[in-house]
Coordinates of C-alpha atoms in Angstrom, one line a residue:
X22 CA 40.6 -20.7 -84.1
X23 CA 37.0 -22.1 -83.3
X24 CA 34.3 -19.3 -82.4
X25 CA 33.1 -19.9 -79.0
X26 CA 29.4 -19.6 -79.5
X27 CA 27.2 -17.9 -76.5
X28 CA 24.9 -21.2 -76.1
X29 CA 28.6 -23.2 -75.2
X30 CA 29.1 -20.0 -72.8
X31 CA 25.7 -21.1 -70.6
X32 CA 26.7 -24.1 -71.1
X33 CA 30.3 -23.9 -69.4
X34 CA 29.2 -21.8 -66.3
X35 CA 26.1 -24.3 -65.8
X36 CA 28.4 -27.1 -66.1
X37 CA 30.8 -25.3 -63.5
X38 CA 27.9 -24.1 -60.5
X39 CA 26.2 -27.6 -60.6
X40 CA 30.1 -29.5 -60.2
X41 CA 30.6 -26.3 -57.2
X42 CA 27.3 -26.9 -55.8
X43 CA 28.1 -30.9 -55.4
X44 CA 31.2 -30.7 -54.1
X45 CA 29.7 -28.4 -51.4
X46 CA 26.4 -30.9 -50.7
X47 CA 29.3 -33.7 -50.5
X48 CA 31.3 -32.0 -48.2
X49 CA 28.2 -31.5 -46.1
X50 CA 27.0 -34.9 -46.0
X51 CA 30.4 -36.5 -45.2
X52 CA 31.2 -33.6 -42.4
X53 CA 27.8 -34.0 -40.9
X54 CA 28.8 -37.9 -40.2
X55 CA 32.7 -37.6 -39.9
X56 CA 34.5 -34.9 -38.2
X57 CA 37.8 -36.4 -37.2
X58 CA 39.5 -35.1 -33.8
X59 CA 36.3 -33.4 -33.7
X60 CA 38.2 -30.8 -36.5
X61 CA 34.9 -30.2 -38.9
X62 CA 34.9 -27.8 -42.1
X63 CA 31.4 -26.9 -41.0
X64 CA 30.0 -27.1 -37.6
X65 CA 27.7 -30.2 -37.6
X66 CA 27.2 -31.3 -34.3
X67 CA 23.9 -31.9 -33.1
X68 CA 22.1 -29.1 -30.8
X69 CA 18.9 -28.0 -29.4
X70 CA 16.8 -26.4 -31.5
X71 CA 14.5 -25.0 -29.0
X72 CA 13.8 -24.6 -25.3
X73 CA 10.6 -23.7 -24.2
X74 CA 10.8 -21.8 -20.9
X75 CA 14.0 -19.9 -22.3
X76 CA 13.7 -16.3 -21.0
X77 CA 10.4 -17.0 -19.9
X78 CA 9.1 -16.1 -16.2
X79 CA 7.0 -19.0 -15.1
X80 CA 3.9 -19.6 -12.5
X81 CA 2.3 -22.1 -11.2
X82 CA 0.2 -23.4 -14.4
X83 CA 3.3 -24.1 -16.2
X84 CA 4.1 -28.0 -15.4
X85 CA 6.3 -28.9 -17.9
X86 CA 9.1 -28.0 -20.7
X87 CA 10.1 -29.2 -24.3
X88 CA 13.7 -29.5 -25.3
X89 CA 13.6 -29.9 -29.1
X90 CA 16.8 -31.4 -31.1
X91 CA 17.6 -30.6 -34.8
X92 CA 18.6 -34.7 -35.2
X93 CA 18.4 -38.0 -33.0
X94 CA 20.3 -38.2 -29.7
X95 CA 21.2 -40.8 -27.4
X96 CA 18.1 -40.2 -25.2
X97 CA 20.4 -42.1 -22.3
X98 CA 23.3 -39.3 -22.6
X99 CA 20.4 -36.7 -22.6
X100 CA 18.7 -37.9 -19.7
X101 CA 22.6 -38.0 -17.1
X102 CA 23.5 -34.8 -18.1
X103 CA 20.5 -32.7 -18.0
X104 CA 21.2 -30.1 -15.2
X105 CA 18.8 -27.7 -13.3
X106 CA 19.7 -25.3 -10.8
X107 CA 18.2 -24.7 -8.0
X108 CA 17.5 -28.2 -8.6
X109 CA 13.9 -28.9 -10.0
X110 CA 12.2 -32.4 -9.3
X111 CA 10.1 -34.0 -12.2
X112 CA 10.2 -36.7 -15.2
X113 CA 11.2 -37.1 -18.4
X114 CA 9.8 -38.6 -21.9
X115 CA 10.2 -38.7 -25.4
X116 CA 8.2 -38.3 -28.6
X117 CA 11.0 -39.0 -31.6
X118 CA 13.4 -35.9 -30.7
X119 CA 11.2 -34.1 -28.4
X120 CA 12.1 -34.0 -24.6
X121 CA 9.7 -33.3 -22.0
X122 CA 10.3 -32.6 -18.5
X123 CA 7.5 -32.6 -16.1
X124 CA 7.9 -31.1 -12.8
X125 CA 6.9 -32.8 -9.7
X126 CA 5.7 -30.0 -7.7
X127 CA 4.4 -27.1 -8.7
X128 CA 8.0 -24.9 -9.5
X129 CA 8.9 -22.4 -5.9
X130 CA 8.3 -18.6 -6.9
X131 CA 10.5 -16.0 -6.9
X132 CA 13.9 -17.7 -8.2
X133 CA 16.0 -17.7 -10.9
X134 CA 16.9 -21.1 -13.0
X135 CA 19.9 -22.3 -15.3
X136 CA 19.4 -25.1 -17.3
X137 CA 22.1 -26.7 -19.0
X138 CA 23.2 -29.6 -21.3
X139 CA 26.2 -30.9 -22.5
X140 CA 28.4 -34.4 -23.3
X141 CA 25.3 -35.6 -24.5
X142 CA 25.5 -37.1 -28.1
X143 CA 24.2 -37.7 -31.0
X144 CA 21.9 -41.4 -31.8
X145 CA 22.4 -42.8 -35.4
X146 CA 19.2 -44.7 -36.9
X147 CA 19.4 -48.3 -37.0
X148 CA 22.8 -48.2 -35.4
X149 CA 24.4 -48.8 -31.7
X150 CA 27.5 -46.7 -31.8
X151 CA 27.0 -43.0 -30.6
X152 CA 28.5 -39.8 -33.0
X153 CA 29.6 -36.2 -31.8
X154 CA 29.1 -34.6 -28.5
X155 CA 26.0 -32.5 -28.9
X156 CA 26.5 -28.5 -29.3
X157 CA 26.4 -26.9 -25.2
X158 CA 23.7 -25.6 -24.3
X159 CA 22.3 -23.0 -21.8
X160 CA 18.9 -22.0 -20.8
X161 CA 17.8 -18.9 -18.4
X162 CA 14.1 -18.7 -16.8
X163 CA 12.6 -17.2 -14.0
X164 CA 9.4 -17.4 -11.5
X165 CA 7.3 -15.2 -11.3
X166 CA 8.0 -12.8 -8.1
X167 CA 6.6 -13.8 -4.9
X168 CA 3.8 -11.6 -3.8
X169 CA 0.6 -10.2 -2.5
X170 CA -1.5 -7.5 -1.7
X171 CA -3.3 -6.6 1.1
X172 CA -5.4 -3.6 3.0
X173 CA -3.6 -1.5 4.9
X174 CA -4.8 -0.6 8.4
X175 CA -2.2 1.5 10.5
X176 CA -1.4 5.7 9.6
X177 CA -1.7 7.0 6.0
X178 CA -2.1 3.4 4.6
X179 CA -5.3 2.2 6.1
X180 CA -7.9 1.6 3.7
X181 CA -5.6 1.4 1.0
X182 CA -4.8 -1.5 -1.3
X183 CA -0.9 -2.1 -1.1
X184 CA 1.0 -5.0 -2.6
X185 CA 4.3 -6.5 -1.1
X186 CA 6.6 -7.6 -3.6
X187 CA 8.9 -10.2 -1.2
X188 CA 11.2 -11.0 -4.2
X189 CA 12.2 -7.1 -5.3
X190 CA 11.7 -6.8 -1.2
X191 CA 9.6 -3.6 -1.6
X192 CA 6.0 -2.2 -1.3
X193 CA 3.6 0.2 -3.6
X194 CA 0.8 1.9 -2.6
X195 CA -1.4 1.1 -5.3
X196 CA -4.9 3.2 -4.9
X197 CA -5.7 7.1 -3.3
X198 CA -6.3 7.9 -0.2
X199 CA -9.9 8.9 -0.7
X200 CA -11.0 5.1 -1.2
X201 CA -11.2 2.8 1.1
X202 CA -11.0 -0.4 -0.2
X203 CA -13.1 -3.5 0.6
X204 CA -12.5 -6.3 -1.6
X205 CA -10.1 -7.4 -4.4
X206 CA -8.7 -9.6 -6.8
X207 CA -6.2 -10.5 -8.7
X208 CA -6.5 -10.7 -12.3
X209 CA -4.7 -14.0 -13.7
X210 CA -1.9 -12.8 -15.3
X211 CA -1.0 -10.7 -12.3
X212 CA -0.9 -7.1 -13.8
X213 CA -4.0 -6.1 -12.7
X214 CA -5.9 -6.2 -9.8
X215 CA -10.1 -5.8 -9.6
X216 CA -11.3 -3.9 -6.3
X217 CA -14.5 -2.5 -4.5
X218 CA -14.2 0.4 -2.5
X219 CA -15.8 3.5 -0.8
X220 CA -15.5 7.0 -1.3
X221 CA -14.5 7.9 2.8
X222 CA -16.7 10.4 4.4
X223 CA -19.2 9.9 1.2
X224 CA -21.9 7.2 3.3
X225 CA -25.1 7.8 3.1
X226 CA -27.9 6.8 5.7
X227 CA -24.8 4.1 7.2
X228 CA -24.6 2.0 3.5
X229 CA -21.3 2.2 1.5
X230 CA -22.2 2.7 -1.9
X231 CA -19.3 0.7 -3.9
X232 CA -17.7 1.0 -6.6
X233 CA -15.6 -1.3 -8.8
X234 CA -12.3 -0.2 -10.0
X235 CA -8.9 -1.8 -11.6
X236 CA -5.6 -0.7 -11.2
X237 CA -2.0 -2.1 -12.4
X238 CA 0.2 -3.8 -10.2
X239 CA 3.3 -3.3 -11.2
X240 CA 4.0 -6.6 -12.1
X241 CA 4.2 -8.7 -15.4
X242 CA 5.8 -12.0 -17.1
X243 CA 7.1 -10.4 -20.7
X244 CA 9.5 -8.7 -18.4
X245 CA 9.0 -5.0 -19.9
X246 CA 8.4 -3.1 -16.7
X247 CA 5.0 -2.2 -16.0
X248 CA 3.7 0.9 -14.3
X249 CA 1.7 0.5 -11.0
X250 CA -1.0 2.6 -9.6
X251 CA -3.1 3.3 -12.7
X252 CA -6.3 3.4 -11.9
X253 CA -9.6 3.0 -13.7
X254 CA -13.6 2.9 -13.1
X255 CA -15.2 -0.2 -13.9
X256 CA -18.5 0.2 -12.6
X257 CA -19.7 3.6 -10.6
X258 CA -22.6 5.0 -9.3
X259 CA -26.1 4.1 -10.3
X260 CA -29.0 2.6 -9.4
X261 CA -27.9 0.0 -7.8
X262 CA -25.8 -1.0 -4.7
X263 CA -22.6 -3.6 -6.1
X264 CA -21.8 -6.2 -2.7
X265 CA -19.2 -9.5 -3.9
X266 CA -17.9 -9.5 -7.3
X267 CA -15.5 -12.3 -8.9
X268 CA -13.7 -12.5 -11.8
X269 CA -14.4 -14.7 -15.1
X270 CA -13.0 -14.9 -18.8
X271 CA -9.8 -16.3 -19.8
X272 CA -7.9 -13.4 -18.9
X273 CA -10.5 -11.9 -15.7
X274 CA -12.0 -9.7 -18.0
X275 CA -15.3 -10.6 -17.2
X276 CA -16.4 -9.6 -13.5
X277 CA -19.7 -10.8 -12.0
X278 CA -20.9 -8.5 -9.5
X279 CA -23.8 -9.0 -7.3
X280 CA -26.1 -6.4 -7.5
X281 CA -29.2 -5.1 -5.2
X282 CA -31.2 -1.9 -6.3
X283 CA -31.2 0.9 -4.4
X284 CA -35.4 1.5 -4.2
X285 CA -36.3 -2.5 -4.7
X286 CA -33.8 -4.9 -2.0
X287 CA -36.5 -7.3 -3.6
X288 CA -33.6 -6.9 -6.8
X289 CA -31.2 -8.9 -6.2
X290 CA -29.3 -10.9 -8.7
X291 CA -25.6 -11.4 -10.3
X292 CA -24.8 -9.0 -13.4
X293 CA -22.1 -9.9 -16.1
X294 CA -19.6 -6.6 -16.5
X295 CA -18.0 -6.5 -19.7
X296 CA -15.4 -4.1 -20.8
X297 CA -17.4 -2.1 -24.1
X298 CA -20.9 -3.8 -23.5
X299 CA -24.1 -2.8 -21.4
X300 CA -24.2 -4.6 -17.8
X301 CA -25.8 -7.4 -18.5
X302 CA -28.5 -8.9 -15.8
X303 CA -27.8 -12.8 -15.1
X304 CA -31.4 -13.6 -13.3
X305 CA -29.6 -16.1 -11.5
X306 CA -31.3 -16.4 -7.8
X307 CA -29.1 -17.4 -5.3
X308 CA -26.7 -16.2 -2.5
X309 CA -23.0 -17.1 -2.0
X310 CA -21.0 -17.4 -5.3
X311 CA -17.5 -18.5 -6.5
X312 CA -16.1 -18.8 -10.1
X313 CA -15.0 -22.6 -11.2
X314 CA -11.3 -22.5 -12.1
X315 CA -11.5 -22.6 -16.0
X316 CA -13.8 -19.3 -15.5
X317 CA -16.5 -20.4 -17.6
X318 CA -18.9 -20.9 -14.7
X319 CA -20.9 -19.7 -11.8
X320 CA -21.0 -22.3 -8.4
X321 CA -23.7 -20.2 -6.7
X322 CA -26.0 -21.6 -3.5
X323 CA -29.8 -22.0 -4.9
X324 CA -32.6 -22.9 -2.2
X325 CA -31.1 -26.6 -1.2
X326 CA -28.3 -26.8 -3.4
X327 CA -25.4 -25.5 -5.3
X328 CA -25.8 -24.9 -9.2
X329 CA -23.5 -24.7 -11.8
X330 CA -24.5 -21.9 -14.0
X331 CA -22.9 -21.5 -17.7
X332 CA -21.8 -17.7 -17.9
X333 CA -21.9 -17.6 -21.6
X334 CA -25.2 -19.4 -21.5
X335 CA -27.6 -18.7 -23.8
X336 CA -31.1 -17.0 -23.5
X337 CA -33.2 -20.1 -24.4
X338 CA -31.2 -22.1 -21.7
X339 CA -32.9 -22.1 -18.5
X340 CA -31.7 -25.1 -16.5
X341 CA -28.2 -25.3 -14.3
X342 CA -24.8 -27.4 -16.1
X343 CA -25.4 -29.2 -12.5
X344 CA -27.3 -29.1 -9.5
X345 CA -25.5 -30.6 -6.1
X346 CA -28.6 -30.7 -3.5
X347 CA -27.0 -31.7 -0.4
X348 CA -24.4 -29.0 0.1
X349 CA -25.2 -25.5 1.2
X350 CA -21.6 -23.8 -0.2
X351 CA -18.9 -24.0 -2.6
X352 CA -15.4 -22.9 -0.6
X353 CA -13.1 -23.5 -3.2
X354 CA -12.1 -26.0 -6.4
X355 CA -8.7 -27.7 -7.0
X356 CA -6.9 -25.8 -9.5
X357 CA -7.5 -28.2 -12.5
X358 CA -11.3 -27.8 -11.6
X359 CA -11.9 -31.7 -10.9
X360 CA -12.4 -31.5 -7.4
X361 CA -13.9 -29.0 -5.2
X362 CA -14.6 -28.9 -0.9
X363 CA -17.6 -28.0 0.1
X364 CA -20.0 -27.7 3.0
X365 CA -23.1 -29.6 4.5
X366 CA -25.0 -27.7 6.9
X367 CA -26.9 -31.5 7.9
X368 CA -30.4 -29.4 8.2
X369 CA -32.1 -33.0 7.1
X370 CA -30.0 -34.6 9.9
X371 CA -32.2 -34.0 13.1
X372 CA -28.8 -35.6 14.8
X373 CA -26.3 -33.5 13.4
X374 CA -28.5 -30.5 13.5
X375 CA -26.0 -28.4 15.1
X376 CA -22.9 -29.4 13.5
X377 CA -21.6 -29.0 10.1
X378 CA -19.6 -31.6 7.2
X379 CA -16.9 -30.6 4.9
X380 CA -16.6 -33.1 2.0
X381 CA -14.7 -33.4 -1.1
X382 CA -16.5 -34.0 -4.2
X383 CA -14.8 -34.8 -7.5
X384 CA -16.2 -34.8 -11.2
X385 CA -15.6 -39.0 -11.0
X386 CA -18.6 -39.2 -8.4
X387 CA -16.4 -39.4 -5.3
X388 CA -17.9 -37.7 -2.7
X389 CA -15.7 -37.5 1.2
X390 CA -16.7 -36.7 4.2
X391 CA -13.5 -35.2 5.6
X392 CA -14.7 -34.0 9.1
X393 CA -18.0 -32.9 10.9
X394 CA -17.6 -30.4 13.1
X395 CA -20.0 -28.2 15.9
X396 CA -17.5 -25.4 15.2
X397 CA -17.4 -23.1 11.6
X398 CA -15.5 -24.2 8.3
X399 CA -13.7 -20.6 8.1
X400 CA -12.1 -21.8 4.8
X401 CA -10.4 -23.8 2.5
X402 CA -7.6 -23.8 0.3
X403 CA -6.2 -27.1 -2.0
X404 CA -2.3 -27.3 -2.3
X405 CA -1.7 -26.7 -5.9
X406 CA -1.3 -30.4 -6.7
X407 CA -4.8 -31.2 -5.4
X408 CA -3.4 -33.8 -3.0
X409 CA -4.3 -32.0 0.3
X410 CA -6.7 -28.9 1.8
X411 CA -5.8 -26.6 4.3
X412 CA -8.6 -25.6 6.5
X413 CA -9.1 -22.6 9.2
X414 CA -11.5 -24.7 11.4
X415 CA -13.2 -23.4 14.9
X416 CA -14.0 -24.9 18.0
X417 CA -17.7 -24.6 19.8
X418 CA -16.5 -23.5 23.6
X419 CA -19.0 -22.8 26.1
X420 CA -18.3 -20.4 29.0
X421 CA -20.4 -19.2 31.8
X422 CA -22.2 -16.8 29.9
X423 CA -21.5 -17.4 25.8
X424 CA -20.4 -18.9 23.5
X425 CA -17.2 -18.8 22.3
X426 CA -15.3 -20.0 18.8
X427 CA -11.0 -20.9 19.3
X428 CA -9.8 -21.2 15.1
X429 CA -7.4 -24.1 14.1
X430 CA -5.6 -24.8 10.8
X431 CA -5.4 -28.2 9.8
X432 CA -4.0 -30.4 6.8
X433 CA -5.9 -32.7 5.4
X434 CA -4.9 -35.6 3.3
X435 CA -8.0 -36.6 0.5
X436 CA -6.7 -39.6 -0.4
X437 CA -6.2 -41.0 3.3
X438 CA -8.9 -38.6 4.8
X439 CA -6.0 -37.7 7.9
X440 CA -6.6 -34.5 9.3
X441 CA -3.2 -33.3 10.6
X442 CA -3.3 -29.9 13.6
X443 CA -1.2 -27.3 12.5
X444 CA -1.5 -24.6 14.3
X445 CA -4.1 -23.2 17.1
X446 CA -4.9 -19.5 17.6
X447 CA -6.1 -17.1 20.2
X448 CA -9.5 -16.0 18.7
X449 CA -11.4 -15.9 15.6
X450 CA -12.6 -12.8 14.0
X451 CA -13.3 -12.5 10.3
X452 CA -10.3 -14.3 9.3
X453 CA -9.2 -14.4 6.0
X454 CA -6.5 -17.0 4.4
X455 CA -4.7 -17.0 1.4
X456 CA -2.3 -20.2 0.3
X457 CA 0.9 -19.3 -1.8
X458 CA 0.4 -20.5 -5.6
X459 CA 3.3 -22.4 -5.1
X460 CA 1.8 -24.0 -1.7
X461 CA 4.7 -22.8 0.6
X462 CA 2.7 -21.1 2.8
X463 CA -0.6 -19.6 3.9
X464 CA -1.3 -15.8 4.6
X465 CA -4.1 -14.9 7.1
X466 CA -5.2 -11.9 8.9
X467 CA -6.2 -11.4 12.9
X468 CA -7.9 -8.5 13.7
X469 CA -9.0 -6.7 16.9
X470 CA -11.9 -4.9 16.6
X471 CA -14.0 -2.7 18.5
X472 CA -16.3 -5.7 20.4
X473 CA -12.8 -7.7 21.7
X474 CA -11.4 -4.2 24.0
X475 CA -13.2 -4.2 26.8
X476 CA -13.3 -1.2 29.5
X477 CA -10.2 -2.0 31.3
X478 CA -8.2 -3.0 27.8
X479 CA -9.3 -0.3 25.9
X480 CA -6.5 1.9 24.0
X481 CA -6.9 5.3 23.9
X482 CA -3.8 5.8 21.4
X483 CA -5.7 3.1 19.4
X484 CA -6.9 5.0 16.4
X485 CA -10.3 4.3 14.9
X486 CA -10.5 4.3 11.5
X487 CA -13.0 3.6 8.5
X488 CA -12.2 0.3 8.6
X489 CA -15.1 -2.2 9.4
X490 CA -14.9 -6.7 9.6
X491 CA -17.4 -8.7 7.5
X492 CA -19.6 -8.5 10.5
X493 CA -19.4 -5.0 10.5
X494 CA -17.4 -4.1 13.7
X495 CA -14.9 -1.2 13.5
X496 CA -11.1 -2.8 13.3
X497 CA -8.7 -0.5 15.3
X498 CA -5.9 -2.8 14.0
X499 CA -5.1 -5.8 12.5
X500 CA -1.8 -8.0 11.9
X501 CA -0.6 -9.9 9.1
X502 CA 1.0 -13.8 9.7
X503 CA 2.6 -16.5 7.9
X504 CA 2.1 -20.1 8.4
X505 CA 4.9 -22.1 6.5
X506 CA 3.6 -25.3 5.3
X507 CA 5.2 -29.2 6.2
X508 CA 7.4 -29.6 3.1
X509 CA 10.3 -32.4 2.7
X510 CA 13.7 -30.0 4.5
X511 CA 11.2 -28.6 7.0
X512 CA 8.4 -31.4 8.0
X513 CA 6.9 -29.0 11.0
X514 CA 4.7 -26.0 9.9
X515 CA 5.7 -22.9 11.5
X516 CA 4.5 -19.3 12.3
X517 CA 6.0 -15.8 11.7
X518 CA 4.0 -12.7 12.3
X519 CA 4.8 -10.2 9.4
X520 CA 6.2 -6.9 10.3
X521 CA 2.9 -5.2 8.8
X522 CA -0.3 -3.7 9.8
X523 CA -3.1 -4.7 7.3
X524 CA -6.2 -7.1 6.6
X525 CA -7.5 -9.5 4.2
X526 CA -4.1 -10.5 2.2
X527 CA -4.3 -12.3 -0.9
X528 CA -1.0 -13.9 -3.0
X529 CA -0.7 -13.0 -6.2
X530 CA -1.5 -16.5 -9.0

């Protein structure tokens, strides 16, 4: 009998895993192309690989999502049986086996979506018959929840910063009850929120000495619950006295405060407040500020004109990004940053001396003059596709013995310049608006304050609290109203007064 030596051993099981290993690569190239009665040895059919917004909570700066597929498909079965629901507007294209779906309209908040795909199939190269049915396939998402925060001004929440969560359909107090707060923001992500506010009963000589705080909302997009109410001290007591802040940085970690010093009003400049580094002095002259929308800039009112002033500028650099001479303020920017409204006061206009322009002004050189007006430009707010502005306008009356200003909210269309009425109200008084990130509606404020009770109106169950208007009259109370905006099911705007008592409301992004 012939010895079996141990190199004819390696030899055999070599000989036997490479024959296993091509009847297995065979199997799987023929299955992957032939699967008759849709019976397969291995499951080949072609599927989505990825899906971008799966289990994702979305807001307003998300505008589209990829569908990626491991192999060619028949872009023509794709495209009929794609299904959102609630439905979701938008348009599709390709790039090899990459879908992307762009949304029309910036997606509603506070809903739930389904996306699903099936009897779609697969697309062979060079060829015009279709192959198997692609896998089924399900996607969850979410928008973020609808929401905003506001000052409370009635009982045990006036002066306190509170945020109204309309999707859960509940409220959290969010700071103590020894501050009284009088300004905020939101930080862009949603889970914080920037504020100034007072100590109460701690004013000395009539001048609120502010300070700057943050404190978590509650709310987040990585779904992990979040815990709301912490609270922390940005910026506290020193020697100087901290008036409008706004928020920079990527993620609003940067806030630039405008500073005046206590012993020198003579001080008075913008200051760069960085978490871990020393307050850092702009020398920036100028009065009313706002942040461009990529946060990498100041728009701040200088003698004339508005500049535009690098935040991370460096020492050597001593000139503005841009100087606008013939407009006296900046009221807000579209939210890609390429157009902005802003206001002419027409001081060099000896004929419009009295009345005031609003224009729009894009980074191509437009420039439109949208309305001029004897009345104020309250304030502005761009739907979230840039397409239109929503203004709180006033009318100039004149009575026997004053004058008087009667507020309005219009629309305005930029590319036809039509300025549409929406709504007229009974008087004006420090009123602030906020327009929903997903442009359904706008939130705004009407106070009654001190000045607006005379004698024989007066309440005397009206309680006065620490609670003063930009003008500095004392607010005995103040309601909170919605103004639902034209959209395609509902082509009238309409108002609803909110069931709470509070001031100065502001949506969450």
């Amino acid at each position: 009998m012939k010895k079996v030596t141990y190199q004819e051993t390696i030899d055999k099981i070599s000989l036997f895993t490479i024959s296993i290993c091509t009847i297995i690569i065979l199997i799987l190239v023929i299955g992957s192309r032939v699967c008759p009665n849709d019976i397969c040895l291995f499951s080949t059919n072609p599927h989505v690989e990825r899906f971008s917004w799966d289990s994702r909570k979305i807001n307003s700066n998300d505008n589209a999502f990829i569908l990626d597929f491991d192999r060619p498909v028949s872009r023509e079965s794709v495209e009929d049986n794609l299904e959102i629901e609630p439905a979701l507007p938008g348009r599709i294209s390709w790039a090899g086996k990459r879908l992307v779906y762009t949304l029309n309209n910036v997606i509603p908040y506070g809903r739930s979506y389904r996306l699903s795909l099936k009897d779609a199939q697969e697309q062979f190269r060079g060829r015009e018959e279709l192959g198997a049915e692609i896998e089924p396939f399900v996607g969850q998402f979410q928008s973020r929840d609808k929401a905003f925060a506001y000052v409370g001004s009635e009982g045990a929440e006036t002066g306190r910063l509170i945020l109204n969560n309309t999707t859960k359909e509940n409220q959290t107090i969010l700071t103590p009850e020894n501050l009284t707060v009088v300004d905020f923001k939101f930080t862009p992500n949603t889970e914080k929120i920037i504020f100034s506010a007072s100590e109460r009963n701690n004013n000395q000589d009539g001048v609120r000495d502010l300070f700057i705080y943050e404190v978590t909302t509650g709310l987040s997009d990585d779904g992990n619950p979040k815990i709301p109410g912490q609270l922390k001290t940005i910026l506290g007591k020193d020697n100087y006295l901290n008036n409008r802040f706004d928020l920079a940085g990527e993620n609003g970690d940067i806030i630039i405060v405008q500073r005046i010093r206590k012993d020198d009003p003579t001080d008075f400049d913008l200051w760069k407040i960085e978490e871990g580094k020393i307050p850092q002095k702009l020398n920036t002259d100028g009065g009313s500020f706002i942040i461009t929308p990529d946060r990498s800039a100041i728009a701040i009112a200088q003698g004339e004109g508005i500049s535009i002033v690098p935040i991370q500028r460096q020492q050597e650099e001593v000139e503005s990004l841009n100087f606008l001479p013939q407009y006296g303020q900046v009221l807000t920017f579209t939210r890609d940053g390429t157009g902005a409204a802003m206001i002419n006061f027409n001081t060099d206009n000896p004929e419009l001396r009295y009345t005031r322009s609003l224009f729009y002004v894009n980074n191509q050189g437009v420039e439109k003059e949208l309305v001029t007006i004897e009345g104020s430009i309250v304030d502005c707010e761009f739907s979230p596709n840039g397409n239109s502005l929503f203004c709180l306008l006033t009318e100039l009356i004149e009575t026997e013995t004053e004058f008087q200003e009667k507020p309005y909210f219009v629309g305005i269309d930029i590319e036809s310049e039509n300025v549409i009425p929406l709504l007229a109200l009974p008087h004006y008084q420090d009123i602030r608006i906020s327009i929903s990130p997903d442009g359904s509606g706008i939130l705004f404020d009407q106070l009654v304050t001190e000045s607006m009770m005379d004698e024989n109106n007066m309440l005397d169950d009206m309680p006065a609290g620490e609670l003063f208007s930009d003008s500095a009259e004392l607010i005995l109370t103040s309601r909170l109203w919605l103004l639902n905006l034209p959209r395609a099911d509902s082509p009238q705007a309409s108002l609803q007064e909110l069931p709470i008592g509070g001031l100065k409301p502001q949506w969450s992004p």
